[in-house]
PDB file of C-alpha atoms in Angstrom:
ATOM      1  CA  UNK A   1       6.223  65.748  30.688  1.00 57.00           C
ATOM      2  CA  UNK A   2       4.862  66.517  27.509  1.00 63.00           C
ATOM      3  CA  UNK A   3       1.375  65.302  26.507  1.00 66.00           C
ATOM      4  CA  UNK A   4       1.133  63.065  23.621  1.00 66.00           C
ATOM      5  CA  UNK A   5      -0.141  64.382  20.398  1.00 66.00           C
ATOM      6  CA  UNK A   6      -3.328  62.297  19.858  1.00 63.00           C
ATOM      7  CA  UNK A   7      -4.030  64.053  16.576  1.00 67.00           C
ATOM      8  CA  UNK A   8      -0.879  62.984  15.141  1.00 65.00           C
ATOM      9  CA  UNK A   9      -1.445  59.472  16.541  1.00 60.00           C
ATOM     10  CA  UNK A  10      -4.789  59.187  15.014  1.00 61.00           C
ATOM     11  CA  UNK A  11      -3.411  60.569  11.512  1.00 63.00           C
ATOM     12  CA  UNK A  12      -0.800  57.511  11.700  1.00 60.00           C
ATOM     13  CA  UNK A  13      -3.244  54.944  12.605  1.00 59.00           C
ATOM     14  CA  UNK A  14      -5.477  56.026   9.785  1.00 61.00           C
ATOM     15  CA  UNK A  15      -2.885  55.830   7.223  1.00 61.00           C
ATOM     16  CA  UNK A  16      -2.032  52.289   8.379  1.00 59.00           C
ATOM     17  CA  UNK A  17      -5.649  50.914   8.203  1.00 59.00           C
ATOM     18  CA  UNK A  18      -5.972  50.554   4.379  1.00 60.00           C
ATOM     19  CA  UNK A  19      -2.486  48.878   4.271  1.00 64.00           C
ATOM     20  CA  UNK A  20      -3.541  46.419   7.169  1.00 64.00           C
ATOM     21  CA  UNK A  21      -6.977  45.764   5.170  1.00 70.00           C
ATOM     22  CA  UNK A  22      -5.039  45.092   2.020  1.00 71.00           C
ATOM     23  CA  UNK A  23      -2.818  42.631   3.878  1.00 76.00           C
ATOM     24  CA  UNK A  24      -5.846  40.941   5.406  1.00 76.00           C
ATOM     25  CA  UNK A  25      -7.448  40.586   2.021  1.00 77.00           C
ATOM     26  CA  UNK A  26      -4.292  39.169   0.633  1.00 79.00           C
ATOM     27  CA  UNK A  27      -4.034  36.507   3.455  1.00 82.00           C
ATOM     28  CA  UNK A  28      -7.795  35.636   2.914  1.00 83.00           C
ATOM     29  CA  UNK A  29      -7.157  35.107  -0.884  1.00 84.00           C
ATOM     30  CA  UNK A  30      -4.114  32.949  -0.060  1.00 86.00           C
ATOM     31  CA  UNK A  31      -6.057  30.732   2.282  1.00 86.00           C
ATOM     32  CA  UNK A  32      -8.760  30.260  -0.351  1.00 84.00           C
ATOM     33  CA  UNK A  33      -6.153  29.333  -2.888  1.00 86.00           C
ATOM     34  CA  UNK A  34      -4.572  26.938  -0.622  1.00 87.00           C
ATOM     35  CA  UNK A  35      -8.036  25.446   0.262  1.00 87.00           C
ATOM     36  CA  UNK A  36      -8.668  24.931  -3.474  1.00 85.00           C
ATOM     37  CA  UNK A  37      -5.247  23.285  -3.976  1.00 89.00           C
ATOM     38  CA  UNK A  38      -5.871  21.006  -1.268  1.00 88.00           C
ATOM     39  CA  UNK A  39      -9.247  19.959  -2.576  1.00 88.00           C
ATOM     40  CA  UNK A  40      -7.613  19.395  -5.824  1.00 88.00           C
ATOM     41  CA  UNK A  41      -4.871  17.238  -4.532  1.00 87.00           C
ATOM     42  CA  UNK A  42      -7.501  15.119  -2.469  1.00 86.00           C
ATOM     43  CA  UNK A  43      -9.326  14.394  -5.800  1.00 86.00           C
ATOM     44  CA  UNK A  44      -6.013  13.486  -7.472  1.00 87.00           C
ATOM     45  CA  UNK A  45      -5.204  11.360  -4.596  1.00 84.00           C
ATOM     46  CA  UNK A  46      -8.641   9.436  -4.713  1.00 84.00           C
ATOM     47  CA  UNK A  47      -8.091   8.914  -8.548  1.00 84.00           C
ATOM     48  CA  UNK A  48      -4.640   7.749  -8.151  1.00 81.00           C
ATOM     49  CA  UNK A  49      -5.753   5.171  -5.396  1.00 79.00           C
ATOM     50  CA  UNK A  50      -8.350   3.918  -7.746  1.00 79.00           C
ATOM     51  CA  UNK A  51      -5.780   3.565 -10.601  1.00 79.00           C
ATOM     52  CA  UNK A  52      -3.306   1.669  -8.299  1.00 72.00           C
ATOM     53  CA  UNK A  53      -6.004  -0.871  -7.333  1.00 74.00           C
ATOM     54  CA  UNK A  54      -6.784  -1.314 -11.086  1.00 73.00           C
ATOM     55  CA  UNK A  55      -3.158  -1.853 -11.665  1.00 73.00           C
ATOM     56  CA  UNK A  56      -2.713  -4.382  -8.682  1.00 69.00           C
ATOM     57  CA  UNK A  57      -5.506  -6.397 -10.094  1.00 69.00           C
ATOM     58  CA  UNK A  58      -3.892  -6.441 -13.507  1.00 68.00           C
ATOM     59  CA  UNK A  59      -0.508  -7.738 -12.053  1.00 65.00           C
ATOM     60  CA  UNK A  60      -2.297 -10.184  -9.681  1.00 61.00           C
ATOM     61  CA  UNK A  61      -2.307  -8.331  -6.370  1.00 65.00           C
ATOM     62  CA  UNK A  62      -5.534  -9.392  -4.399  1.00 68.00           C
ATOM     63  CA  UNK A  63      -5.700  -7.751  -0.974  1.00 72.00           C
ATOM     64  CA  UNK A  64      -8.450 -10.219   0.312  1.00 75.00           C
ATOM     65  CA  UNK A  65      -6.445 -13.234  -1.328  1.00 82.00           C
ATOM     66  CA  UNK A  66      -3.240 -11.987   0.532  1.00 83.00           C
ATOM     67  CA  UNK A  67      -5.032 -11.783   3.805  1.00 85.00           C
ATOM     68  CA  UNK A  68      -6.315 -15.529   3.337  1.00 87.00           C
ATOM     69  CA  UNK A  69      -2.834 -16.429   2.425  1.00 89.00           C
ATOM     70  CA  UNK A  70      -1.400 -14.907   5.557  1.00 88.00           C
ATOM     71  CA  UNK A  71      -3.916 -16.858   7.778  1.00 86.00           C
ATOM     72  CA  UNK A  72      -3.650 -20.080   6.236  1.00 87.00           C
ATOM     73  CA  UNK A  73       0.440 -20.277   5.751  1.00 88.00           C
ATOM     74  CA  UNK A  74       1.286 -17.939   8.479  1.00 88.00           C
ATOM     75  CA  UNK A  75       2.937 -15.569   5.914  1.00 90.00           C
ATOM     76  CA  UNK A  76       4.350 -12.139   6.286  1.00 91.00           C
ATOM     77  CA  UNK A  77       2.743  -9.415   4.163  1.00 88.00           C
ATOM     78  CA  UNK A  78       5.319  -9.109   1.738  1.00 87.00           C
ATOM     79  CA  UNK A  79       5.601 -12.836   1.280  1.00 91.00           C
ATOM     80  CA  UNK A  80       1.952 -13.273   1.066  1.00 91.00           C
ATOM     81  CA  UNK A  81       1.886 -10.710  -1.744  1.00 88.00           C
ATOM     82  CA  UNK A  82       4.553 -12.781  -3.744  1.00 90.00           C
ATOM     83  CA  UNK A  83       2.346 -15.892  -3.033  1.00 92.00           C
ATOM     84  CA  UNK A  84      -0.733 -14.128  -4.442  1.00 89.00           C
ATOM     85  CA  UNK A  85       1.076 -12.958  -7.480  1.00 89.00           C
ATOM     86  CA  UNK A  86       2.324 -16.721  -8.171  1.00 91.00           C
ATOM     87  CA  UNK A  87      -1.243 -17.869  -7.723  1.00 90.00           C
ATOM     88  CA  UNK A  88      -2.733 -15.437 -10.079  1.00 87.00           C
ATOM     89  CA  UNK A  89      -0.099 -15.461 -12.831  1.00 88.00           C
ATOM     90  CA  UNK A  90       1.486 -18.178 -15.060  1.00 91.00           C
ATOM     91  CA  UNK A  91       4.987 -16.659 -14.585  1.00 93.00           C
ATOM     92  CA  UNK A  92       6.209 -13.910 -12.250  1.00 91.00           C
ATOM     93  CA  UNK A  93       9.605 -11.784 -12.963  1.00 92.00           C
ATOM     94  CA  UNK A  94      12.008 -10.708 -10.439  1.00 91.00           C
ATOM     95  CA  UNK A  95      11.286  -7.031 -11.500  1.00 89.00           C
ATOM     96  CA  UNK A  96       7.455  -7.346 -11.322  1.00 87.00           C
ATOM     97  CA  UNK A  97       7.742  -8.651  -7.915  1.00 87.00           C
ATOM     98  CA  UNK A  98      10.195  -5.734  -6.678  1.00 87.00           C
ATOM     99  CA  UNK A  99       7.924  -3.185  -8.305  1.00 83.00           C
ATOM    100  CA  UNK A 100       4.922  -4.466  -6.546  1.00 81.00           C
ATOM    101  CA  UNK A 101       6.450  -4.829  -3.294  1.00 82.00           C
ATOM    102  CA  UNK A 102       8.291  -1.704  -3.153  1.00 82.00           C
ATOM    103  CA  UNK A 103       7.134   0.856  -5.670  1.00 77.00           C
ATOM    104  CA  UNK A 104       4.916   2.575  -3.388  1.00 74.00           C
ATOM    105  CA  UNK A 105       7.814   3.724  -1.212  1.00 75.00           C
ATOM    106  CA  UNK A 106      10.062   6.631  -2.174  1.00 78.00           C
ATOM    107  CA  UNK A 107      12.941   5.518  -4.103  1.00 78.00           C
ATOM    108  CA  UNK A 108      15.444   6.309  -1.493  1.00 79.00           C
ATOM    109  CA  UNK A 109      13.602   3.869   0.750  1.00 82.00           C
ATOM    110  CA  UNK A 110      13.767   0.948  -1.753  1.00 80.00           C
ATOM    111  CA  UNK A 111      15.717  -1.956  -0.248  1.00 83.00           C
ATOM    112  CA  UNK A 112      18.324  -3.786  -2.468  1.00 86.00           C
ATOM    113  CA  UNK A 113      16.839  -5.871  -5.160  1.00 82.00           C
ATOM    114  CA  UNK A 114      18.046  -9.282  -3.691  1.00 88.00           C
ATOM    115  CA  UNK A 115      15.426  -8.706  -1.070  1.00 89.00           C
ATOM    116  CA  UNK A 116      12.842 -10.477  -3.636  1.00 90.00           C
ATOM    117  CA  UNK A 117      15.123 -13.677  -3.494  1.00 91.00           C
ATOM    118  CA  UNK A 118      14.875 -13.559   0.286  1.00 92.00           C
ATOM    119  CA  UNK A 119      10.892 -13.280   0.014  1.00 92.00           C
ATOM    120  CA  UNK A 120      11.073 -16.329  -2.351  1.00 94.00           C
ATOM    121  CA  UNK A 121      13.211 -18.229  -0.181  1.00 94.00           C
ATOM    122  CA  UNK A 122      10.845 -17.565   2.941  1.00 93.00           C
ATOM    123  CA  UNK A 123       7.901 -18.551   0.823  1.00 94.00           C
ATOM    124  CA  UNK A 124       9.465 -21.751  -0.206  1.00 95.00           C
ATOM    125  CA  UNK A 125      10.314 -22.738   3.379  1.00 93.00           C
ATOM    126  CA  UNK A 126       6.580 -22.026   4.539  1.00 91.00           C
ATOM    127  CA  UNK A 127       5.283 -23.916   1.576  1.00 92.00           C
ATOM    128  CA  UNK A 128       7.454 -26.954   1.829  1.00 92.00           C
ATOM    129  CA  UNK A 129       5.802 -28.538   4.817  1.00 88.00           C
ATOM    130  CA  UNK A 130       2.488 -28.526   2.479  1.00 90.00           C
ATOM    131  CA  UNK A 131       4.511 -30.208  -0.297  1.00 91.00           C
ATOM    132  CA  UNK A 132       4.181 -27.102  -2.570  1.00 93.00           C
ATOM    133  CA  UNK A 133       7.003 -26.045  -4.543  1.00 95.00           C
ATOM    134  CA  UNK A 134       8.119 -22.998  -6.492  1.00 95.00           C
ATOM    135  CA  UNK A 135      10.350 -23.372  -9.610  1.00 95.00           C
ATOM    136  CA  UNK A 136      12.978 -20.991 -10.897  1.00 93.00           C
ATOM    137  CA  UNK A 137      12.885 -20.401 -14.509  1.00 91.00           C
ATOM    138  CA  UNK A 138      16.160 -19.285 -16.235  1.00 85.00           C
ATOM    139  CA  UNK A 139      17.130 -16.914 -13.568  1.00 81.00           C
ATOM    140  CA  UNK A 140      14.454 -14.488 -14.787  1.00 90.00           C
ATOM    141  CA  UNK A 141      11.603 -15.445 -12.341  1.00 93.00           C
ATOM    142  CA  UNK A 142       9.249 -17.937 -10.853  1.00 95.00           C
ATOM    143  CA  UNK A 143       6.199 -20.028 -11.418  1.00 95.00           C
ATOM    144  CA  UNK A 144       4.148 -22.515  -9.729  1.00 95.00           C
ATOM    145  CA  UNK A 145       2.595 -25.602 -11.477  1.00 95.00           C
ATOM    146  CA  UNK A 146      -1.191 -26.071 -11.750  1.00 94.00           C
ATOM    147  CA  UNK A 147      -1.131 -28.832  -9.233  1.00 94.00           C
ATOM    148  CA  UNK A 148       0.724 -26.725  -6.806  1.00 94.00           C
ATOM    149  CA  UNK A 149      -1.643 -24.094  -7.094  1.00 93.00           C
ATOM    150  CA  UNK A 150      -4.443 -26.444  -6.466  1.00 92.00           C
ATOM    151  CA  UNK A 151      -2.713 -27.431  -3.167  1.00 92.00           C
ATOM    152  CA  UNK A 152      -2.504 -23.846  -2.229  1.00 91.00           C
ATOM    153  CA  UNK A 153      -6.280 -23.581  -2.742  1.00 91.00           C
ATOM    154  CA  UNK A 154      -6.925 -26.709  -0.695  1.00 89.00           C
ATOM    155  CA  UNK A 155      -4.877 -25.464   2.203  1.00 88.00           C
ATOM    156  CA  UNK A 156      -6.694 -22.118   2.054  1.00 85.00           C
ATOM    157  CA  UNK A 157      -9.984 -23.828   1.805  1.00 85.00           C
ATOM    158  CA  UNK A 158      -9.370 -25.997   4.711  1.00 82.00           C
ATOM    159  CA  UNK A 159      -8.333 -23.249   6.893  1.00 67.00           C
ATOM    160  CA  UNK A 160     -11.588 -21.508   5.880  1.00 52.00           C
ATOM    161  CA  UNK A 161     -13.388 -24.540   6.893  1.00 52.00           C
ATOM    162  CA  UNK A 162     -11.584 -24.549  10.259  1.00 51.00           C
ATOM    163  CA  UNK A 163     -12.376 -20.877  11.010  1.00 49.00           C
ATOM    164  CA  UNK A 164     -16.025 -21.491  10.073  1.00 45.00           C
ATOM    165  CA  UNK A 165     -16.208 -24.592  12.307  1.00 48.00           C
ATOM    166  CA  UNK A 166     -14.634 -22.719  15.304  1.00 47.00           C
ATOM    167  CA  UNK A 167     -17.041 -19.735  14.725  1.00 46.00           C
ATOM    168  CA  UNK A 168     -20.183 -21.798  14.517  1.00 48.00           C
ATOM    169  CA  UNK A 169     -19.061 -24.505  17.332  1.00 55.00           C
ATOM    170  CA  UNK A 170     -18.920 -27.577  15.206  1.00 49.00           C
ATOM    171  CA  UNK A 171     -15.101 -27.940  15.371  1.00 46.00           C
ATOM    172  CA  UNK A 172     -15.411 -31.262  17.265  1.00 51.00           C
ATOM    173  CA  UNK A 173     -17.270 -33.171  14.591  1.00 52.00           C
ATOM    174  CA  UNK A 174     -14.918 -32.092  11.741  1.00 48.00           C
ATOM    175  CA  UNK A 175     -12.189 -33.689  10.373  1.00 50.00           C
ATOM    176  CA  UNK A 176      -8.898 -32.071   9.268  1.00 47.00           C
TER     177      UNK A 176
END
């Protein structure tokens, strides 16, 4: 059996080392570029979240109000968002509700536009037992009277009082 030529092997290895170093440097640079891109994307995501919050406030979406409405009326999240918009605005269009409810999803995941009518129907059913109505205006959208908005706030306030009474143990002495 022939002995291996170690000198030839060492020459081949030495020839490969500079290329291996160049590949390693390229990989490190690519990693650094990727880290920089990820940091930039994270900053942009934070900026966009802040902007979404500003826009939601402009159209009447208030997460704390939505939570209180869910508790007070036993509403689903989407229905509570619809209710929040009706409370904050004089008039809410079909398109505005649709965008607020579903624009955060990829367009391929948007449900049929008639889902907004379903949400309004569910909300009307939940409010009926409290004597609160939602009026349709010209097939374009919906509104609530000032008196009905006051009733909604009264129901929320009584629910808050109930929760506070339970928390403090004074529930037995309160009237609801």
